[in-house]
């Protein structure tokens, strides 16, 4: 097992600091929205986690292609790491959205196109891990996983564009507007700053967790190799 | 102009606290799961490395060395009952 690199230790600390900074900007620096009140502040973490999770799912699709082309199990480990971290981030996105929806839409959940596509995306990637659990052969597991992740990657852009393509009550805050949206708001400069700080912070946290998860995958692989050697 | 007609901003701070609590709890649980899995794998690796080590060679038997005699055990004293006269 390789010792923990100094750069990763620095990134760990930086991630914690950035999480604190993002929370400070969201809770203190950003103004309170007049119509929705304090609950609007969950928007910064909601968008930060959504951004990184959807990018992570797309990145995993690229890694699937790399595995299918090269047949190198390294790409499979990278892909699993990307999907796992994205899944956790997307779970936070959905939970925060639901908590925001309660006072804004007067319901915890509604089968709106955006919410439905988000739920489908989360379930698709939960099923990805169930599929992997059912396969013992590492090469077969990696091949099936790569094809599945490649197809599952389609759900990420569908989720992103759902609010721009379909009639939905989900607000479009960035790059567009939705006249039918309920709970939309216009961003002030300090709100924009808090949003960009959150986007940057969650990108850093994602990279840090992703790196840690890759190391865990490598260790898992090392243990499996040694297990085979000992039992033979 | 008609801002005074607008209703007061609702108090939704409870939802905000719940949201941030969920975000921090989920992230903390994930970091903890990474730590636990890493610790368990390290333990497994250490155990497997121990099993994989080649056994140390046995010392070659020498002709001069005599097998050591087992120590003679002391005979236990017979337990007798004192008879009162």
CSV table of C-alpha atoms in Angstrom, one decimal:
chain,number,residue,atom,x,y,z
A,1,UNK,CA,0.0,0.0,0.0
A,2,UNK,CA,1.4,3.3,-1.1
A,3,UNK,CA,1.6,6.0,1.7
A,4,UNK,CA,-0.8,8.9,1.5
A,5,UNK,CA,0.6,11.6,-0.7
A,6,UNK,CA,1.1,15.0,0.7
A,7,UNK,CA,-0.9,16.6,-2.1
A,8,UNK,CA,-3.9,14.5,-1.1
A,9,UNK,CA,-3.5,15.6,2.6
A,10,UNK,CA,-3.4,19.2,1.5
A,11,UNK,CA,-6.5,18.6,-0.7
A,12,UNK,CA,-8.4,17.0,2.2
A,13,UNK,CA,-7.7,20.1,4.4
A,14,UNK,CA,-8.6,22.5,1.5
A,15,UNK,CA,-11.9,20.6,1.0
A,16,UNK,CA,-12.9,21.0,4.6
A,17,UNK,CA,-12.0,24.7,4.5
A,18,UNK,CA,-13.9,25.2,1.2
A,19,UNK,CA,-17.0,23.5,2.7
A,20,UNK,CA,-16.8,26.0,5.6
A,21,UNK,CA,-16.4,28.9,3.2
A,22,UNK,CA,-19.3,27.8,1.0
A,23,UNK,CA,-21.5,27.4,4.1
A,24,UNK,CA,-20.5,30.9,5.3
A,25,UNK,CA,-21.3,32.5,1.9
A,26,UNK,CA,-24.6,30.6,1.7
A,27,UNK,CA,-25.8,31.2,5.3
A,28,UNK,CA,-24.2,34.6,6.1
A,29,UNK,CA,-23.1,36.6,3.0
A,30,UNK,CA,-26.1,35.8,0.7
A,31,UNK,CA,-29.2,37.9,1.4
A,32,UNK,CA,-32.4,36.3,2.6
A,33,UNK,CA,-34.9,35.9,-0.3
A,34,UNK,CA,-38.0,37.9,0.4
A,35,UNK,CA,-40.7,35.5,-0.9
A,36,UNK,CA,-39.3,32.2,0.3
A,37,UNK,CA,-37.3,33.2,3.3
A,38,UNK,CA,-34.4,31.3,4.7
A,39,UNK,CA,-35.1,28.0,3.0
A,40,UNK,CA,-33.9,29.5,-0.3
A,41,UNK,CA,-30.4,29.2,1.1
A,42,UNK,CA,-30.4,25.5,0.5
A,43,UNK,CA,-30.3,26.4,-3.2
A,44,UNK,CA,-26.5,26.9,-3.0
A,45,UNK,CA,-25.7,23.4,-1.8
A,46,UNK,CA,-28.4,22.0,-4.0
A,47,UNK,CA,-26.9,23.4,-7.2
A,48,UNK,CA,-23.3,22.7,-6.1
A,49,UNK,CA,-24.0,19.0,-5.5
A,50,UNK,CA,-26.2,18.7,-8.6
A,51,UNK,CA,-23.5,20.2,-10.8
A,52,UNK,CA,-20.7,17.9,-9.6
A,53,UNK,CA,-22.9,14.8,-9.6
A,54,UNK,CA,-24.2,15.2,-13.1
A,55,UNK,CA,-20.6,15.9,-14.4
A,56,UNK,CA,-19.4,12.9,-12.4
A,57,UNK,CA,-22.0,10.6,-14.2
A,58,UNK,CA,-20.9,12.0,-17.6
A,59,UNK,CA,-17.2,11.5,-16.6
A,60,UNK,CA,-18.0,7.9,-15.7
A,61,UNK,CA,-19.4,7.3,-19.2
A,62,UNK,CA,-16.1,8.6,-20.7
A,63,UNK,CA,-14.2,6.2,-18.4
A,64,UNK,CA,-16.5,3.4,-19.5
A,65,UNK,CA,-15.5,4.0,-23.1
A,66,UNK,CA,-11.8,4.0,-22.1
A,67,UNK,CA,-12.3,0.7,-20.4
A,68,UNK,CA,-14.1,-0.9,-23.3
A,69,UNK,CA,-11.3,0.3,-25.7
A,70,UNK,CA,-8.3,-0.6,-23.6
A,71,UNK,CA,-9.7,-3.5,-21.3
A,72,UNK,CA,-7.5,-2.1,-18.5
A,73,UNK,CA,-9.2,-2.6,-15.1
A,74,UNK,CA,-7.7,0.7,-13.9
A,75,UNK,CA,-10.5,2.5,-15.9
A,76,UNK,CA,-13.1,0.3,-14.2
A,77,UNK,CA,-11.9,1.3,-10.8
A,78,UNK,CA,-11.9,5.0,-11.8
A,79,UNK,CA,-15.4,4.6,-13.2
A,80,UNK,CA,-16.8,3.0,-10.0
A,81,UNK,CA,-15.2,5.8,-7.9
A,82,UNK,CA,-16.8,8.5,-10.0
A,83,UNK,CA,-20.2,6.9,-9.9
A,84,UNK,CA,-20.1,6.3,-6.1
A,85,UNK,CA,-19.2,9.9,-5.3
A,86,UNK,CA,-21.7,11.2,-7.8
A,87,UNK,CA,-24.4,9.0,-6.3
A,88,UNK,CA,-23.8,10.5,-2.8
A,89,UNK,CA,-23.8,14.0,-4.1
A,90,UNK,CA,-27.0,13.5,-6.2
A,91,UNK,CA,-28.7,12.0,-3.1
A,92,UNK,CA,-28.0,15.3,-1.3
A,93,UNK,CA,-29.3,17.2,-4.3
A,94,UNK,CA,-32.6,15.3,-4.3
A,95,UNK,CA,-33.0,15.6,-0.5
A,96,UNK,CA,-32.3,19.3,-0.5
A,97,UNK,CA,-34.7,19.8,-3.4
A,98,UNK,CA,-37.4,18.0,-1.5
A,99,UNK,CA,-36.9,20.0,1.7
A,100,UNK,CA,-37.0,23.2,-0.4
A,101,UNK,CA,-40.2,22.1,-2.2
A,102,UNK,CA,-42.2,21.6,1.1
A,103,UNK,CA,-42.6,25.3,1.8
A,104,UNK,CA,-42.2,26.5,-1.9
A,105,UNK,CA,-44.6,24.0,-3.5
A,106,UNK,CA,-46.5,22.8,-0.4
A,107,UNK,CA,-45.4,19.2,-1.1
A,108,UNK,CA,-42.3,17.1,-0.4
A,109,UNK,CA,-42.5,15.5,-3.8
A,110,UNK,CA,-44.3,15.8,-7.1
A,111,UNK,CA,-43.9,13.8,-10.3
A,112,UNK,CA,-42.6,16.8,-12.3
A,113,UNK,CA,-40.3,16.0,-15.3
A,114,UNK,CA,-37.2,17.3,-13.5
A,115,UNK,CA,-37.9,15.5,-10.3
A,116,UNK,CA,-38.8,12.3,-12.1
A,117,UNK,CA,-35.7,12.3,-14.3
A,118,UNK,CA,-33.6,13.0,-11.2
A,119,UNK,CA,-35.1,10.1,-9.3
A,120,UNK,CA,-34.7,7.8,-12.3
A,121,UNK,CA,-31.0,8.8,-12.6
A,122,UNK,CA,-30.4,8.0,-8.9
A,123,UNK,CA,-32.2,4.7,-9.2
A,124,UNK,CA,-30.2,3.8,-12.4
A,125,UNK,CA,-26.9,4.2,-10.6
A,126,UNK,CA,-28.1,2.3,-7.5
A,127,UNK,CA,-29.0,-0.5,-9.8
A,128,UNK,CA,-25.5,-0.2,-11.3
A,129,UNK,CA,-24.0,-1.3,-7.9
A,130,UNK,CA,-26.5,-4.1,-7.6
A,131,UNK,CA,-25.5,-5.4,-11.0
A,132,UNK,CA,-21.8,-5.3,-10.0
A,133,UNK,CA,-22.5,-7.1,-6.8
A,134,UNK,CA,-24.1,-10.0,-8.8
A,135,UNK,CA,-21.0,-10.7,-10.9
A,136,UNK,CA,-17.9,-12.4,-9.5
A,137,UNK,CA,-15.6,-12.5,-12.5
A,138,UNK,CA,-13.7,-9.1,-12.5
A,139,UNK,CA,-13.5,-8.8,-16.3
A,140,UNK,CA,-17.2,-9.7,-16.8
A,141,UNK,CA,-18.1,-7.3,-14.0
A,142,UNK,CA,-16.1,-4.5,-15.5
A,143,UNK,CA,-17.4,-5.1,-19.1
A,144,UNK,CA,-21.1,-5.2,-17.9
A,145,UNK,CA,-20.5,-2.2,-15.7
A,146,UNK,CA,-18.9,-0.2,-18.5
A,147,UNK,CA,-21.8,-0.8,-20.9
A,148,UNK,CA,-24.3,0.0,-18.2
A,149,UNK,CA,-22.6,3.2,-17.1
A,150,UNK,CA,-22.3,4.3,-20.7
A,151,UNK,CA,-26.1,3.9,-21.2
A,152,UNK,CA,-26.8,5.3,-17.8
A,153,UNK,CA,-24.8,8.4,-18.7
A,154,UNK,CA,-27.6,9.4,-21.0
A,155,UNK,CA,-29.8,10.1,-18.0
A,156,UNK,CA,-27.5,12.9,-16.8
A,157,UNK,CA,-28.1,15.3,-19.8
A,158,UNK,CA,-31.8,14.3,-19.8
A,159,UNK,CA,-32.1,15.4,-16.2
A,160,UNK,CA,-30.2,18.6,-16.8
A,161,UNK,CA,-32.3,19.6,-19.9
A,162,UNK,CA,-35.6,18.4,-18.5
A,163,UNK,CA,-36.5,21.9,-17.2
A,164,UNK,CA,-35.6,23.4,-20.5
A,165,UNK,CA,-37.4,20.9,-22.7
A,166,UNK,CA,-40.6,20.0,-20.9
A,167,UNK,CA,-43.3,21.9,-19.1
A,168,UNK,CA,-42.3,21.9,-15.5
A,169,UNK,CA,-42.7,23.8,-12.3
A,170,UNK,CA,-39.0,23.6,-11.4
A,171,UNK,CA,-37.4,27.0,-11.6
A,172,UNK,CA,-34.7,27.7,-14.2
A,173,UNK,CA,-32.3,30.0,-12.4
A,174,UNK,CA,-29.2,29.8,-14.7
A,175,UNK,CA,-29.2,30.4,-18.4
A,176,UNK,CA,-32.9,30.6,-19.1
A,177,UNK,CA,-36.3,31.2,-17.6
A,178,UNK,CA,-39.4,29.2,-17.1
A,179,UNK,CA,-42.7,31.2,-17.0
A,180,UNK,CA,-44.5,28.3,-15.4
A,181,UNK,CA,-42.0,27.8,-12.6
A,182,UNK,CA,-43.1,28.1,-9.0
A,183,UNK,CA,-40.6,29.3,-6.5
A,184,UNK,CA,-38.2,31.0,-9.0
A,185,UNK,CA,-36.2,34.0,-8.0
A,186,UNK,CA,-33.8,36.5,-9.6
A,187,UNK,CA,-30.3,36.4,-8.4
A,188,UNK,CA,-28.6,39.4,-6.8
A,189,UNK,CA,-24.8,39.8,-7.2
A,190,UNK,CA,-24.1,38.5,-3.7
A,191,UNK,CA,-26.4,35.5,-4.4
A,192,UNK,CA,-24.4,34.8,-7.6
A,193,UNK,CA,-21.1,35.0,-5.6
A,194,UNK,CA,-22.4,32.5,-3.1
A,195,UNK,CA,-23.5,30.2,-5.9
A,196,UNK,CA,-20.1,30.3,-7.6
A,197,UNK,CA,-18.3,29.7,-4.3
A,198,UNK,CA,-20.5,26.7,-3.7
A,199,UNK,CA,-19.9,25.4,-7.2
A,200,UNK,CA,-16.1,25.7,-6.7
A,201,UNK,CA,-16.2,24.2,-3.2
A,202,UNK,CA,-18.2,21.1,-4.3
A,203,UNK,CA,-15.9,20.6,-7.3
A,204,UNK,CA,-12.9,20.6,-4.9
A,205,UNK,CA,-14.7,18.2,-2.5
A,206,UNK,CA,-15.7,16.0,-5.4
A,207,UNK,CA,-12.1,15.7,-6.6
A,208,UNK,CA,-10.9,15.0,-3.1
A,209,UNK,CA,-13.4,12.3,-2.4
A,210,UNK,CA,-12.9,10.9,-5.9
A,211,UNK,CA,-9.1,10.6,-5.3
A,212,UNK,CA,-9.7,8.9,-1.9
A,213,UNK,CA,-12.2,6.5,-3.5
A,214,UNK,CA,-9.7,5.6,-6.2
A,215,UNK,CA,-7.1,4.8,-3.6
A,216,UNK,CA,-9.6,2.6,-1.8
A,217,UNK,CA,-10.3,0.8,-5.1
A,218,UNK,CA,-6.6,0.2,-5.7
A,219,UNK,CA,-6.3,-1.3,-2.2
A,220,UNK,CA,-9.4,-3.5,-2.8
A,221,UNK,CA,-7.7,-4.7,-6.0
A,222,UNK,CA,-4.5,-5.4,-4.1
A,223,UNK,CA,-6.3,-7.5,-1.5
A,224,UNK,CA,-8.2,-9.5,-4.1
A,225,UNK,CA,-5.0,-10.3,-5.9
A,226,UNK,CA,-3.3,-11.4,-2.7
A,227,UNK,CA,-6.3,-13.5,-1.8
A,228,UNK,CA,-6.0,-15.3,-5.1
A,229,UNK,CA,-2.3,-15.9,-4.6
A,230,UNK,CA,-2.7,-17.2,-1.1
A,231,UNK,CA,-5.6,-19.6,-1.9
A,232,UNK,CA,-3.9,-21.1,-5.0
B,1,UNK,CA,-43.7,51.3,-4.6
B,2,UNK,CA,-46.2,48.8,-3.1
B,3,UNK,CA,-43.6,47.0,-1.0
B,4,UNK,CA,-45.6,47.8,2.2
B,5,UNK,CA,-48.5,45.8,0.8
B,6,UNK,CA,-46.4,42.6,0.5
B,7,UNK,CA,-46.8,39.9,3.2
B,8,UNK,CA,-43.9,39.4,5.6
B,9,UNK,CA,-41.2,37.0,4.6
B,10,UNK,CA,-42.2,33.6,5.9
B,11,UNK,CA,-40.1,31.9,8.6
B,12,UNK,CA,-38.7,28.9,6.8
B,13,UNK,CA,-35.5,28.6,8.8
B,14,UNK,CA,-36.5,25.2,10.1
B,15,UNK,CA,-36.4,23.8,6.6
B,16,UNK,CA,-33.1,25.5,5.9
B,17,UNK,CA,-31.6,23.9,9.1
B,18,UNK,CA,-33.0,20.5,8.1
B,19,UNK,CA,-31.5,20.9,4.6
B,20,UNK,CA,-28.0,21.7,5.8
B,21,UNK,CA,-28.2,19.0,8.5
B,22,UNK,CA,-29.1,16.4,5.8
B,23,UNK,CA,-26.2,17.6,3.6
B,24,UNK,CA,-23.6,17.5,6.4
B,25,UNK,CA,-24.9,14.1,7.8
B,26,UNK,CA,-24.8,12.4,4.3
B,27,UNK,CA,-21.3,13.7,3.6
B,28,UNK,CA,-20.1,12.7,7.0
B,29,UNK,CA,-21.5,9.2,6.7
B,30,UNK,CA,-19.9,8.8,3.3
B,31,UNK,CA,-16.5,10.0,4.6
B,32,UNK,CA,-16.8,7.6,7.6
B,33,UNK,CA,-17.7,4.7,5.3
B,34,UNK,CA,-14.6,5.4,3.2
B,35,UNK,CA,-12.5,5.4,6.5
B,36,UNK,CA,-14.0,2.1,7.7
B,37,UNK,CA,-13.6,0.3,4.4
B,38,UNK,CA,-10.0,1.5,4.2
B,39,UNK,CA,-9.3,0.3,7.7
B,40,UNK,CA,-10.8,-3.1,7.1
B,41,UNK,CA,-8.9,-3.5,3.8
B,42,UNK,CA,-5.6,-2.6,5.5
B,43,UNK,CA,-6.3,-5.3,8.2
B,44,UNK,CA,-7.1,-7.8,5.5
B,45,UNK,CA,-4.0,-6.9,3.6
B,46,UNK,CA,-1.8,-7.3,6.6
B,47,UNK,CA,-3.3,-10.7,7.4
B,48,UNK,CA,-2.9,-11.9,3.9
B,49,UNK,CA,0.7,-10.7,3.7
B,50,UNK,CA,1.4,-12.6,6.9
B,51,UNK,CA,-0.1,-15.7,5.3
B,52,UNK,CA,1.9,-15.2,2.1
B,53,UNK,CA,5.2,-15.0,3.9
B,54,UNK,CA,7.5,-18.0,3.3
B,55,UNK,CA,7.9,-20.1,6.4
B,56,UNK,CA,11.3,-19.6,8.2
B,57,UNK,CA,13.8,-22.5,7.6
B,58,UNK,CA,14.0,-25.1,10.4
B,59,UNK,CA,17.4,-25.4,12.2
B,60,UNK,CA,19.4,-28.4,10.9
B,61,UNK,CA,19.8,-31.2,13.5
B,62,UNK,CA,23.5,-31.6,14.8
B,63,UNK,CA,25.0,-35.0,15.7
B,64,UNK,CA,26.6,-33.7,18.9
B,65,UNK,CA,23.6,-32.3,20.4
B,66,UNK,CA,21.9,-34.6,22.8
B,67,UNK,CA,18.3,-34.7,23.4
B,68,UNK,CA,17.6,-33.0,26.6
B,69,UNK,CA,16.3,-35.2,29.4
B,70,UNK,CA,13.0,-34.4,30.8
B,71,UNK,CA,13.2,-33.0,34.2
B,72,UNK,CA,12.4,-35.5,36.9
B,73,UNK,CA,9.2,-34.5,38.7
B,74,UNK,CA,9.2,-34.4,42.4
B,75,UNK,CA,7.1,-37.1,43.9
B,76,UNK,CA,4.2,-35.7,45.7
B,77,UNK,CA,4.0,-36.3,49.4
B,78,UNK,CA,1.4,-38.8,50.3
B,79,UNK,CA,-1.4,-37.2,52.0
B,80,UNK,CA,-1.9,-38.8,55.4
B,81,UNK,CA,-4.5,-38.0,58.0
B,82,UNK,CA,-3.2,-37.3,61.4
B,83,UNK,CA,-4.9,-39.5,63.9
B,84,UNK,CA,-5.6,-38.0,67.2
B,85,UNK,CA,-4.7,-40.2,70.1
